[in-house]
XYZ file of C-alpha atoms in Angstrom:
732
model
C -0.125 -0.230 -0.085
C 1.493 3.462 -0.995
C 1.818 5.911 1.615
C -0.047 8.343 -0.313
C -3.150 6.271 -0.223
C -3.482 6.275 3.399
C -1.921 8.220 6.349
C -2.371 5.194 8.432
C 0.605 3.116 7.342
C 2.714 2.534 9.954
C 5.559 0.012 11.114
C 4.889 -1.812 14.246
C 7.276 -0.108 17.105
C 7.661 -3.249 19.107
C 6.224 -5.010 22.260
C 6.358 -2.969 25.305
C 7.296 0.460 23.692
C 7.529 3.570 25.790
C 6.170 6.880 24.214
C 6.746 10.035 25.853
C 5.389 13.341 24.597
C 5.805 17.191 25.221
C 4.290 19.633 22.759
C 5.407 18.566 19.380
C 8.289 16.719 20.484
C 8.187 13.095 21.306
C 10.487 9.665 22.335
C 9.886 6.469 21.381
C 12.014 3.749 23.035
C 12.361 -0.221 23.668
C 11.270 -1.406 27.395
C 14.865 -0.968 28.735
C 15.046 2.747 27.362
C 17.215 2.028 24.447
C 16.506 3.606 20.975
C 17.465 1.364 17.891
C 17.527 2.846 14.486
C 16.366 -0.331 12.867
C 12.750 0.105 14.473
C 10.479 3.324 14.304
C 12.337 4.295 17.493
C 13.783 7.691 18.288
C 13.328 11.119 19.670
C 11.546 13.641 17.252
C 11.693 17.188 17.204
C 9.634 19.288 14.615
C 8.656 16.229 12.338
C 12.513 15.031 12.282
C 14.244 11.896 14.190
C 16.948 14.142 15.812
C 18.405 10.623 17.837
C 17.974 7.482 15.945
C 20.038 5.459 18.271
C 20.905 5.601 21.826
C 22.052 2.658 23.296
C 23.491 1.983 27.057
C 25.668 -0.362 27.970
C 27.654 -1.554 31.172
C 30.865 -3.701 30.755
C 29.567 -4.288 27.094
C 26.341 -5.664 28.090
C 22.883 -4.275 27.285
C 20.498 -3.931 30.137
C 17.846 -6.635 30.653
C 14.822 -4.782 31.350
C 12.777 -4.989 34.546
C 10.277 -2.013 34.591
C 9.437 0.960 32.710
C 7.042 3.509 34.339
C 5.574 6.626 32.665
C 5.732 8.999 35.513
C 4.242 12.030 33.514
C 3.777 11.984 29.810
C 6.798 13.569 29.175
C 8.770 11.433 31.797
C 9.749 7.646 32.260
C 11.689 5.643 34.588
C 13.413 2.460 33.233
C 14.877 -0.365 35.572
C 17.419 -2.776 34.322
C 19.951 -4.997 35.461
C 23.444 -5.551 34.049
C 23.451 -9.371 32.966
C 26.295 -11.589 34.299
C 28.813 -13.544 32.104
C 29.697 -15.813 35.025
C 26.332 -18.129 34.683
C 24.772 -16.657 38.032
C 21.283 -15.953 37.556
C 21.099 -12.574 39.498
C 23.143 -9.576 39.013
C 23.929 -7.153 41.832
C 24.045 -4.264 39.554
C 20.754 -2.327 38.773
C 20.488 0.745 36.428
C 17.726 3.402 36.371
C 17.210 5.445 33.486
C 14.976 8.744 34.391
C 14.267 10.288 30.962
C 12.412 13.486 30.222
C 11.462 14.805 26.592
C 11.639 18.560 25.772
C 13.141 20.025 23.026
C 15.393 16.772 22.824
C 15.950 14.575 25.930
C 17.670 14.639 29.236
C 18.385 11.541 31.051
C 19.718 10.662 34.529
C 21.498 7.492 34.698
C 21.928 5.749 37.988
C 23.822 2.486 38.691
C 23.287 0.751 42.035
C 25.323 -1.977 43.357
C 23.679 -4.489 45.656
C 27.054 -6.352 46.094
C 28.922 -6.214 49.382
C 31.780 -5.783 47.121
C 32.788 -2.788 44.788
C 32.007 -3.130 41.325
C 34.331 -1.580 38.298
C 31.901 -0.507 35.382
C 32.392 0.679 32.040
C 29.004 2.647 31.258
C 28.746 3.848 27.632
C 26.136 5.448 25.714
C 26.040 5.364 21.788
C 24.331 8.009 20.049
C 23.138 8.011 16.473
C 21.369 10.711 14.484
C 20.007 10.142 11.188
C 17.695 13.173 10.617
C 15.195 11.155 8.938
C 11.785 12.862 8.484
C 8.862 11.709 10.406
C 7.213 9.903 7.526
C 10.208 8.187 6.434
C 10.622 6.656 9.899
C 6.648 6.106 10.238
C 6.381 3.936 6.997
C 9.895 2.363 6.946
C 11.130 3.983 4.035
C 14.015 6.102 4.622
C 15.427 7.283 1.381
C 17.821 9.788 2.157
C 21.225 9.575 3.490
C 22.670 12.563 5.144
C 26.569 13.584 4.905
C 27.532 13.363 8.631
C 30.516 14.657 10.657
C 31.204 14.556 14.273
C 32.971 17.000 16.605
C 34.077 16.250 20.019
C 34.877 19.591 22.382
C 35.500 18.455 25.936
C 32.673 16.514 27.431
C 30.497 17.224 24.395
C 29.672 15.495 20.941
C 28.108 17.270 18.259
C 26.616 15.117 15.295
C 26.091 17.566 12.167
C 24.133 16.445 9.134
C 24.005 17.912 5.391
C 21.520 16.613 2.691
C 21.411 19.253 -0.441
C 21.366 22.629 1.163
C 19.433 21.469 4.506
C 21.873 21.322 7.648
C 20.770 19.966 10.872
C 22.591 18.908 14.042
C 22.375 17.251 17.583
C 24.587 18.236 20.643
C 25.136 15.664 23.438
C 26.573 16.843 26.439
C 27.863 14.296 29.070
C 29.768 16.142 32.026
C 32.633 14.230 32.936
C 32.717 11.478 30.355
C 35.281 10.398 28.007
C 33.921 11.827 24.836
C 34.791 10.118 21.326
C 33.103 10.336 17.815
C 31.179 7.041 18.704
C 30.376 7.136 22.427
C 30.340 8.709 25.785
C 31.782 6.476 28.223
C 32.727 6.375 32.060
C 34.897 4.277 34.034
C 33.790 4.225 37.518
C 34.174 2.059 40.523
C 30.644 1.646 42.322
C 30.989 0.882 45.934
C 29.470 -1.928 47.849
C 26.201 -1.150 48.346
C 26.791 2.173 46.832
C 25.470 4.118 43.743
C 27.004 6.509 40.931
C 24.835 8.475 38.787
C 25.322 11.533 35.809
C 23.237 13.511 33.690
C 23.082 13.547 29.912
C 21.426 15.950 27.680
C 20.993 15.535 23.908
C 19.339 18.779 22.007
C 18.907 19.748 18.468
C 21.665 22.340 17.458
C 24.026 23.524 14.675
C 26.496 24.831 17.020
C 29.567 22.738 18.231
C 29.370 23.191 21.975
C 26.861 24.897 23.817
C 25.571 25.287 27.243
C 22.836 23.390 28.550
C 19.665 24.179 26.418
C 17.010 26.197 27.903
C 14.657 23.283 27.679
C 16.136 21.582 30.699
C 17.326 24.506 32.698
C 15.929 24.716 36.195
C 15.813 28.520 37.489
C 17.700 28.998 40.583
C 15.931 28.053 43.823
C 13.626 25.672 41.973
C 14.080 21.767 41.393
C 11.394 21.406 38.910
C 11.821 21.232 34.909
C 9.858 23.648 32.406
C 7.746 20.693 31.825
C 6.602 20.168 35.609
C 6.052 24.138 35.625
C 3.874 23.722 32.708
C 1.841 20.833 34.088
C 1.409 22.465 37.366
C -0.135 25.435 35.463
C -2.478 23.477 33.432
C -3.526 21.491 36.609
C -4.171 24.829 38.469
C -6.690 25.865 35.677
C -8.522 22.703 35.013
C -11.282 21.230 37.176
C -10.579 19.108 40.001
C -12.736 15.877 40.546
C -13.207 13.088 43.120
C -15.543 10.338 41.968
C -16.918 7.147 43.976
C -15.613 4.999 41.206
C -11.879 5.222 41.823
C -11.170 3.452 38.601
C -13.242 5.849 36.821
C -11.374 8.855 38.422
C -7.975 7.516 37.538
C -9.234 7.358 33.983
C -10.447 11.046 33.886
C -7.271 12.209 35.824
C -4.968 10.273 32.985
C -7.119 12.015 30.509
C -6.406 15.340 32.282
C -2.629 14.396 31.964
C -2.652 13.322 28.288
C -4.485 16.275 27.286
C -1.878 18.669 28.795
C 0.876 16.916 27.207
C -0.869 17.195 23.948
C -1.193 21.000 24.014
C 0.985 22.584 21.584
C 1.455 26.317 20.793
C 1.016 28.269 17.552
C 4.396 29.279 16.464
C 3.050 32.916 15.215
C 0.753 33.305 18.447
C 2.342 31.320 21.396
C -0.511 32.462 23.651
C -2.856 30.341 21.295
C -2.829 26.682 22.445
C -4.180 23.935 20.549
C -4.314 20.190 20.652
C -2.048 17.883 18.714
C -3.503 14.781 17.417
C -1.522 12.200 19.120
C 1.709 10.317 19.669
C 3.805 9.084 18.109
C 3.219 10.165 14.375
C 0.705 12.948 15.090
C 2.320 15.616 17.204
C 1.063 18.571 14.974
C -2.097 20.389 14.265
C -4.774 18.637 12.765
C -8.175 20.180 11.429
C -10.421 17.268 12.198
C -8.600 15.728 15.232
C -7.904 18.937 16.877
C -11.568 20.272 16.464
C -13.030 17.087 17.944
C -10.459 17.059 20.809
C -11.195 20.511 21.826
C -14.999 20.054 21.359
C -14.902 17.066 23.774
C -12.503 18.954 26.474
C -14.542 21.953 26.420
C -15.979 21.460 29.878
C -12.405 21.253 31.037
C -10.615 24.052 29.142
C -12.745 25.626 26.490
C -9.730 27.976 25.535
C -8.526 25.038 23.568
C -11.370 25.223 21.246
C -10.865 28.765 20.780
C -7.193 28.770 20.311
C -7.769 25.646 17.700
C -10.286 28.026 15.652
C -8.087 31.041 15.415
C -5.181 28.969 14.635
C -6.905 26.991 11.899
C -8.516 30.291 10.846
C -5.161 31.761 10.015
C -4.392 28.724 7.499
C -7.897 28.735 6.103
C -7.462 27.932 2.437
C -7.399 30.942 -0.028
C -6.334 29.667 -3.553
C -7.115 26.461 -5.677
C -3.784 24.015 -5.448
C -4.696 20.647 -6.697
C -1.313 19.243 -4.967
C -2.214 20.284 -1.383
C -6.143 19.958 -2.388
C -6.478 23.618 -0.774
C -9.608 25.436 -1.961
C -11.117 28.945 -0.770
C -12.423 28.461 2.594
C -11.565 25.002 3.193
C -10.049 24.264 6.688
C -6.778 22.186 6.481
C -6.011 18.564 7.228
C -2.781 18.526 8.956
C 0.384 20.847 9.319
C 3.997 19.380 9.117
C 6.547 21.404 10.748
C 9.770 20.798 9.007
C 9.267 18.167 6.378
C 12.097 18.861 3.685
C 11.705 15.395 1.829
C 8.341 16.040 0.337
C 7.112 13.127 1.862
C 4.160 14.552 3.654
C 0.794 14.420 2.248
C 0.572 16.801 -0.811
C 4.093 17.018 -0.706
C 4.280 20.500 1.205
C 3.823 21.434 4.919
C 0.095 22.043 4.814
C -2.166 19.400 3.541
C -6.099 20.117 3.062
C -7.539 16.953 1.859
C -10.268 16.566 4.771
C -14.112 16.962 4.084
C -15.314 17.261 7.470
C -12.806 19.732 9.393
C -14.500 22.741 7.492
C -18.162 22.057 8.462
C -16.787 20.834 11.923
C -14.946 24.310 12.162
C -18.286 26.240 12.137
C -19.720 23.966 14.291
C -17.127 24.244 16.954
C -17.400 27.947 16.591
C -21.056 27.558 17.749
C -19.955 25.624 20.937
C -17.253 28.552 21.827
C -19.875 31.144 21.126
C -22.188 29.350 23.811
C -19.568 29.015 25.961
C -19.434 32.953 26.621
C -16.077 34.414 24.835
C -16.133 38.033 24.334
C -18.261 39.253 21.375
C -15.226 40.608 19.202
C -13.553 37.395 19.757
C -16.347 35.662 18.029
C -17.167 38.255 15.473
C -13.427 37.859 14.314
C -13.844 34.570 13.458
C -17.501 34.958 11.936
C -16.030 35.963 8.137
C -13.950 32.762 8.346
C -17.090 30.654 9.158
C -19.029 32.259 6.514
C -15.998 31.446 3.979
C -16.152 27.812 5.304
C -19.806 27.495 4.547
C -19.075 29.124 0.983
C -16.751 26.171 0.545
C -19.556 23.723 1.499
C -21.926 25.101 -0.806
C -19.411 25.631 -3.835
C -16.208 23.280 -3.830
C -17.640 21.169 -1.201
C -20.652 20.190 -3.493
C -19.361 20.327 -6.901
C -22.133 18.537 -8.492
C -24.668 20.737 -6.842
C -26.889 17.815 -5.305
C -26.999 19.368 -1.949
C -24.568 16.953 -0.087
C -20.830 17.741 0.503
C -18.653 15.131 -1.254
C -15.087 14.331 -1.490
C -12.658 12.938 -4.074
C -8.777 13.429 -4.131
C -7.201 15.672 -6.742
C -3.873 14.082 -6.945
C -2.350 10.522 -6.418
C -0.423 12.023 -3.599
C -3.239 12.628 -1.255
C -5.725 10.841 0.667
C -8.205 8.232 -1.220
C -10.725 8.711 1.866
C -11.006 12.053 3.266
C -13.415 11.641 6.175
C -12.414 10.439 9.822
C -12.177 6.838 8.344
C -9.332 7.706 6.155
C -7.558 4.361 5.442
C -7.637 3.501 1.688
C -10.500 0.724 2.230
C -12.396 2.517 5.048
C -15.732 2.782 2.831
C -17.188 -0.105 1.233
C -20.540 -1.863 0.453
C -22.161 -4.586 2.468
C -20.542 -7.003 0.267
C -17.037 -5.636 0.663
C -16.665 -3.835 -2.456
C -15.115 -0.644 -2.128
C -17.252 2.644 -2.960
C -15.525 4.967 -5.679
C -15.977 8.717 -5.546
C -17.068 11.291 -5.281
C -18.437 10.148 -1.864
C -20.600 11.971 0.397
C -20.401 10.482 3.788
C -23.460 10.402 6.138
C -21.668 11.941 9.265
C -20.183 14.814 6.840
C -23.905 15.664 6.326
C -24.668 16.000 9.687
C -21.714 18.164 10.542
C -22.767 20.487 7.678
C -26.332 20.657 9.199
C -25.156 21.506 12.443
C -22.687 23.999 10.958
C -25.671 25.662 9.362
C -27.555 25.714 12.623
C -24.923 26.968 14.585
C -24.344 29.864 12.304
C -27.847 30.627 12.162
C -28.255 30.995 15.927
C -24.922 33.075 15.921
C -26.743 35.380 13.498
C -30.128 35.264 15.258
C -28.304 35.958 18.663
C -26.563 39.270 17.099
C -29.765 40.410 15.283
C -29.458 39.124 11.935
C -32.647 37.433 11.327
C -33.075 37.557 7.623
C -29.364 35.596 7.561
C -30.569 33.326 10.480
C -33.734 32.449 8.708
C -32.074 31.542 5.378
C -29.497 29.286 7.071
C -32.111 27.528 8.890
C -33.889 26.824 5.956
C -30.783 25.460 4.347
C -30.525 22.964 7.455
C -34.069 21.850 7.026
C -33.762 21.216 3.323
C -30.459 19.061 3.968
C -32.341 17.026 6.934
C -35.091 16.449 4.484
C -32.961 15.086 1.480
C -30.619 13.295 3.978
C -33.400 11.091 5.293
C -34.906 10.517 1.976
C -31.551 9.378 0.391
C -29.733 7.999 3.038
C -32.082 5.937 4.823
C -32.309 2.011 3.820
C -35.962 1.111 4.986
C -35.495 -2.517 4.523
C -32.304 -2.586 6.647
C -33.197 -0.290 9.242
C -30.269 1.855 9.182
C -28.609 4.489 7.204
C -25.986 4.117 4.352
C -22.553 5.075 5.337
C -22.234 7.050 2.133
C -23.731 7.867 -1.535
C -20.912 6.860 -4.005
C -19.774 8.714 -7.246
C -23.235 7.205 -9.237
C -25.397 8.293 -6.220
C -25.896 4.802 -4.795
C -26.295 3.961 -1.356
C -23.105 2.455 0.133
C -24.955 0.020 2.278
C -22.470 -1.121 4.739
C -23.693 -0.992 8.488
C -21.291 1.199 9.996
C -20.546 3.378 13.226
C -20.916 6.476 11.091
C -24.561 7.034 11.558
C -23.862 7.496 15.201
C -22.691 10.735 14.475
C -26.028 11.868 12.678
C -27.665 11.377 16.350
C -25.177 13.578 17.911
C -26.310 16.612 15.616
C -30.064 15.679 15.552
C -30.003 15.029 11.740
C -31.881 11.562 12.025
C -35.597 11.624 11.851
C -37.079 11.078 15.196
C -39.151 7.943 13.936
C -35.950 6.337 12.728
C -33.939 6.812 15.661
C -35.125 3.686 17.526
C -33.945 1.418 14.777
C -30.518 3.396 14.580
C -29.874 2.855 18.329
C -30.988 -0.814 17.907
C -28.683 -1.408 15.070
C -25.750 0.229 16.896
C -26.264 -1.964 19.992
C -26.871 -5.458 18.132
C -24.246 -8.149 18.563
C -22.739 -7.431 15.102
C -21.918 -3.687 15.966
C -21.400 -3.746 19.919
C -18.422 -5.772 20.873
C -18.979 -5.522 24.727
C -16.051 -2.991 24.668
C -17.603 -0.541 22.406
C -19.373 -0.160 18.920
C -17.311 -1.381 16.092
C -16.652 0.654 13.209
C -18.234 -2.044 10.800
C -20.687 -4.632 11.574
C -19.298 -8.033 11.931
C -21.606 -9.729 9.253
C -20.389 -7.180 6.596
C -18.262 -8.271 3.868
C -15.145 -5.974 4.686
C -15.306 -6.886 8.442
C -11.926 -7.595 9.931
C -11.846 -7.138 13.759
C -7.838 -6.396 13.437
C -8.326 -3.644 10.791
C -7.925 0.152 11.068
C -11.363 0.981 10.502
C -13.360 -2.061 9.098
C -14.194 -3.597 12.305
C -12.096 -2.032 15.144
C -13.458 -0.099 17.981
C -12.527 3.832 18.431
C -13.160 5.333 21.658
C -13.882 8.814 20.218
C -16.171 7.351 17.891
C -18.124 5.832 20.613
C -17.971 9.009 22.752
C -19.978 10.891 19.679
C -22.265 8.172 19.653
C -22.898 7.971 23.319
C -23.742 11.929 23.129
C -25.886 11.225 20.325
C -27.688 8.343 21.999
C -28.308 10.810 25.467
C -29.747 13.232 22.832
C -32.349 11.071 21.621
C -33.190 9.831 25.088
C -31.510 6.388 24.822
C -29.917 6.487 28.252
C -29.639 2.702 29.151
C -27.870 2.380 25.602
C -25.615 5.333 26.389
C -24.593 3.761 29.666
C -23.649 0.439 28.544
C -21.463 1.791 25.852
C -19.862 4.367 28.334
C -19.269 1.746 31.135
C -17.650 -0.884 28.467
C -15.284 2.065 27.269
C -14.255 3.089 30.853
C -13.958 -0.664 31.992
C -11.495 -1.166 28.652
C -9.521 1.780 29.889
C -8.564 -0.313 33.148
C -6.535 -2.738 30.989
C -4.191 -0.093 29.770
C -3.596 2.019 33.296
C -6.543 4.119 32.768
C -5.475 5.361 29.364
C -7.677 4.529 26.261
C -5.575 4.076 23.063
C -6.661 5.295 19.516
C -8.328 2.347 18.889
C -8.565 -1.493 19.480
C -9.461 -4.509 17.856
C -13.485 -5.401 17.510
C -13.117 -8.968 18.913
C -16.233 -9.793 21.070
C -15.810 -9.698 25.029
C -17.049 -13.296 24.805
C -14.070 -14.205 22.779
C -11.450 -12.419 24.481
C -11.777 -11.055 28.152
C -9.482 -8.373 27.582
C -9.613 -5.398 24.683
C -7.257 -6.904 21.992
C -4.698 -3.791 21.468
C -4.457 -2.452 17.780
C -0.590 -3.008 16.796
C 0.088 0.669 15.818
C -2.473 2.581 17.575
C -1.262 6.247 18.648
C -1.322 6.533 22.551
C -1.671 9.156 23.978
C -4.345 10.272 21.238
C -5.979 13.392 21.459
C -9.550 12.056 20.719
C -8.972 9.032 23.034
C -7.599 11.380 25.585
C -10.762 13.296 25.750
C -13.209 10.366 25.398
C -13.687 9.731 29.013
C -14.340 13.567 29.539
C -16.921 13.440 26.766
C -18.638 10.277 28.213
C -19.094 11.646 31.622
C -20.060 14.978 30.627
C -22.658 13.406 28.330
C -24.332 11.418 31.046
C -24.253 14.457 33.263
C -25.994 16.288 30.467
C -23.846 19.188 31.179
C -23.784 22.070 29.001
C -24.309 25.900 29.092
C -25.474 28.801 26.890
C -24.314 31.786 28.703
C -26.007 34.395 26.025
C -29.127 32.902 27.467
C -27.901 32.906 30.801
C -28.364 29.152 31.405
C -26.256 26.064 32.840
C -27.859 23.022 32.347
C -27.531 19.603 34.037
C -29.532 16.414 34.432
C -27.408 13.573 35.158
C -27.982 9.910 34.200
C -24.767 8.731 35.582
C -25.006 4.651 36.435
C -25.105 4.017 40.069
C -21.715 2.254 39.636
C -19.839 5.469 38.978
C -20.530 6.688 42.323
C -20.894 10.126 43.648
C -19.094 12.835 41.767
C -17.722 16.156 43.088
C -15.938 18.659 40.909
C -14.550 22.181 41.964
C -12.772 24.705 39.699
C -15.045 24.075 36.710
C -14.924 26.776 34.275
C -18.340 28.463 33.681
C -18.961 31.944 32.191
C -15.653 33.622 33.191
C -15.817 32.145 36.658
C -15.240 28.904 38.385
C -17.922 26.499 39.955
C -18.479 23.583 42.323
C -20.753 20.609 41.180
C -21.829 17.788 43.345
C -23.786 14.894 42.097
C -24.929 12.566 45.046
C -27.277 9.863 44.323
C -27.988 11.240 40.854
C -29.256 14.501 42.312
C -27.152 17.603 41.218
C -26.092 20.637 42.753
C -24.240 23.699 42.021
C -22.220 26.577 43.755
C -20.317 29.749 42.817
C -22.246 30.371 39.396
C -21.498 33.811 37.994
C -23.818 36.834 38.451
C -26.479 36.323 35.706
C -26.149 32.696 35.156
C -29.092 30.367 36.241
C -28.902 26.495 37.012
C -31.707 24.555 35.120
C -32.018 20.845 35.695
C -32.678 19.361 32.571
C -31.105 19.197 28.939
C -29.808 22.540 27.226
C -32.003 23.345 24.624
C -30.757 21.971 21.507
C -30.210 24.319 18.471
C -32.958 22.744 16.587
C -35.286 23.857 19.443
C -34.073 27.130 19.581
C -34.556 27.908 15.979
C -37.923 26.419 15.968
C -38.777 28.370 19.062
C -37.463 31.445 17.164
C -39.906 30.652 14.022
C -36.845 30.429 11.854
C -36.911 28.152 8.911
C -39.638 25.637 8.162
C -41.291 24.094 11.133
C -38.882 20.684 11.355
C -39.499 17.895 13.820
C -37.058 18.087 16.871
C -36.087 15.082 18.480
C -38.132 14.414 21.606
C -36.481 12.288 24.259
C -37.617 8.705 24.651
C -38.076 7.424 28.122
C -36.201 4.402 29.107
C -36.072 2.005 31.999
C -32.977 3.528 33.584
C -33.697 7.229 33.394
C -35.364 9.854 31.472
C -33.997 12.515 28.960
């Protein structure tokens, strides 16, 4: 499979791999802490592998791994022992490696001698730097060979690389070491029951010898690193929670940590913080991923959504470029920071091949608007929203049938451009792949919600005529969608319409996203909920991307039968919207139980094997972890079951919890709300709120959906609004 045909191609990183992340930098290593160039390991900075090898030996022996624990997303402690050559099983020499990633890495190496005799040791580290592009490493197709030279200056080693007119470098500092061109070595005697320690630093640079980099300098009088300080600032601004179910509490706190580590800055506006898509291969700004993650985390930090919108707006498409698939008004798919080999999608640093980022941009602007940011802040983004809507009507709907479609414009782009972007992700029930232009069902849902969001912003600011026009367009889309995507004989919606306007009739999870926006007709919703919860779709750990009785089903595929946590979080929100509370509770509980098997962290995806077949979730070999969608999934699951939302311009905060009894009571402090901070308690499913800002009123019930507000305002044709169904375990 050619790399251009799927952004999912990645070689396995190996069993027990440890991944550390901080901003756009990350480190992948083996369980003993070593980095091997023949594997997709390394230290990555600005999409370049600046360290391809980092191997530690003691007396010529590699370390036998004992334990590897991630202390924070950017720091890990490795423990290993030095193997003996005399045949004895136990070794008295234990080596600890405390590693921190930033702009490079810093590693403290400690050798402990548990023998009653002193130990003579030669401790060596062999660094390598191939300066390969992330895409070369990810897809195991390294093509360039950099001309290298090494310089030794005192206790520093600099590796310099040149390829054509590009120059990069890496500086390794090893105080007290014997430094050669090949290795950094220490000859030490570790006393009986004693220890020895040193600190190594490796950072990108083009200078031969330099002082310790700012990334790893502790200011005088402080014993914490810049990353610890940044984490403390993050923890201080987000909600603090306690939950009766300690397992779920652990998962939520892990989500906080991972979300904090995945935050990156807009290099042009450092005050703007956005969410990177995920580690290891997507530590950069994505359109769809960053928007979804910030939407799902809005109750934790609404400023992430605003920063993401502002950053994407600055890079909104302005011209027609078939190579990058840029078009006026279109929102980008991904940004790459320093990819010089042209291996990235489209061959340039920004690629626009996403069909759903553009409507999601407008939808998330609606969310940000409801959460009460300053009117001038929202007003500055409205021209970008209107250009996005113009793209939806024009380039997004080139055949004028009222649906937004995609078809890649060049062989270096993605074949499929929705969230299921693998080359074989969209297919018919018999397994035949769909051919474009393809109109995905969930994309129409996002477009519907974009129209509704912009309509309400217009109405809220007194532009009634514009609001009515947009509401009418939304209503027409809803009518067309329910006529053309519904498959009555099967009781579910087509995943897409193909280039010949045929229903792509596979039973897939995508239709659950249509519940989230309210696009589905009320009379069809029970059949959709039933289908999503059927044994063919619900694995016991979550809803599969594709039903097990479909021709393309494969439980170990990327998009044809796997379980994606974020996909399920969107489905849960949709089920709650239509009143299917019991079903939403089942999915939420299954996913939160799945997190227990990975220390509270949900991966990007896992395999779709049934819970009856395997008692634990089966990992997908190349899943990202941490990953933004997955990190925010537990937050979305809990807030959906809290039925927690606000509309500041209407002076309302809404909550009507339907948390399962097994979750226990919930206590939240420091929760952001309308410029203030509130405290929330849910005891025996009864909510109470303290500290609401002046002018805000708490309502026990669901926040009025945009469809309800539009209808109440008399905008557009009168359309049916989902009326919650009563279930056995709760009411909506």
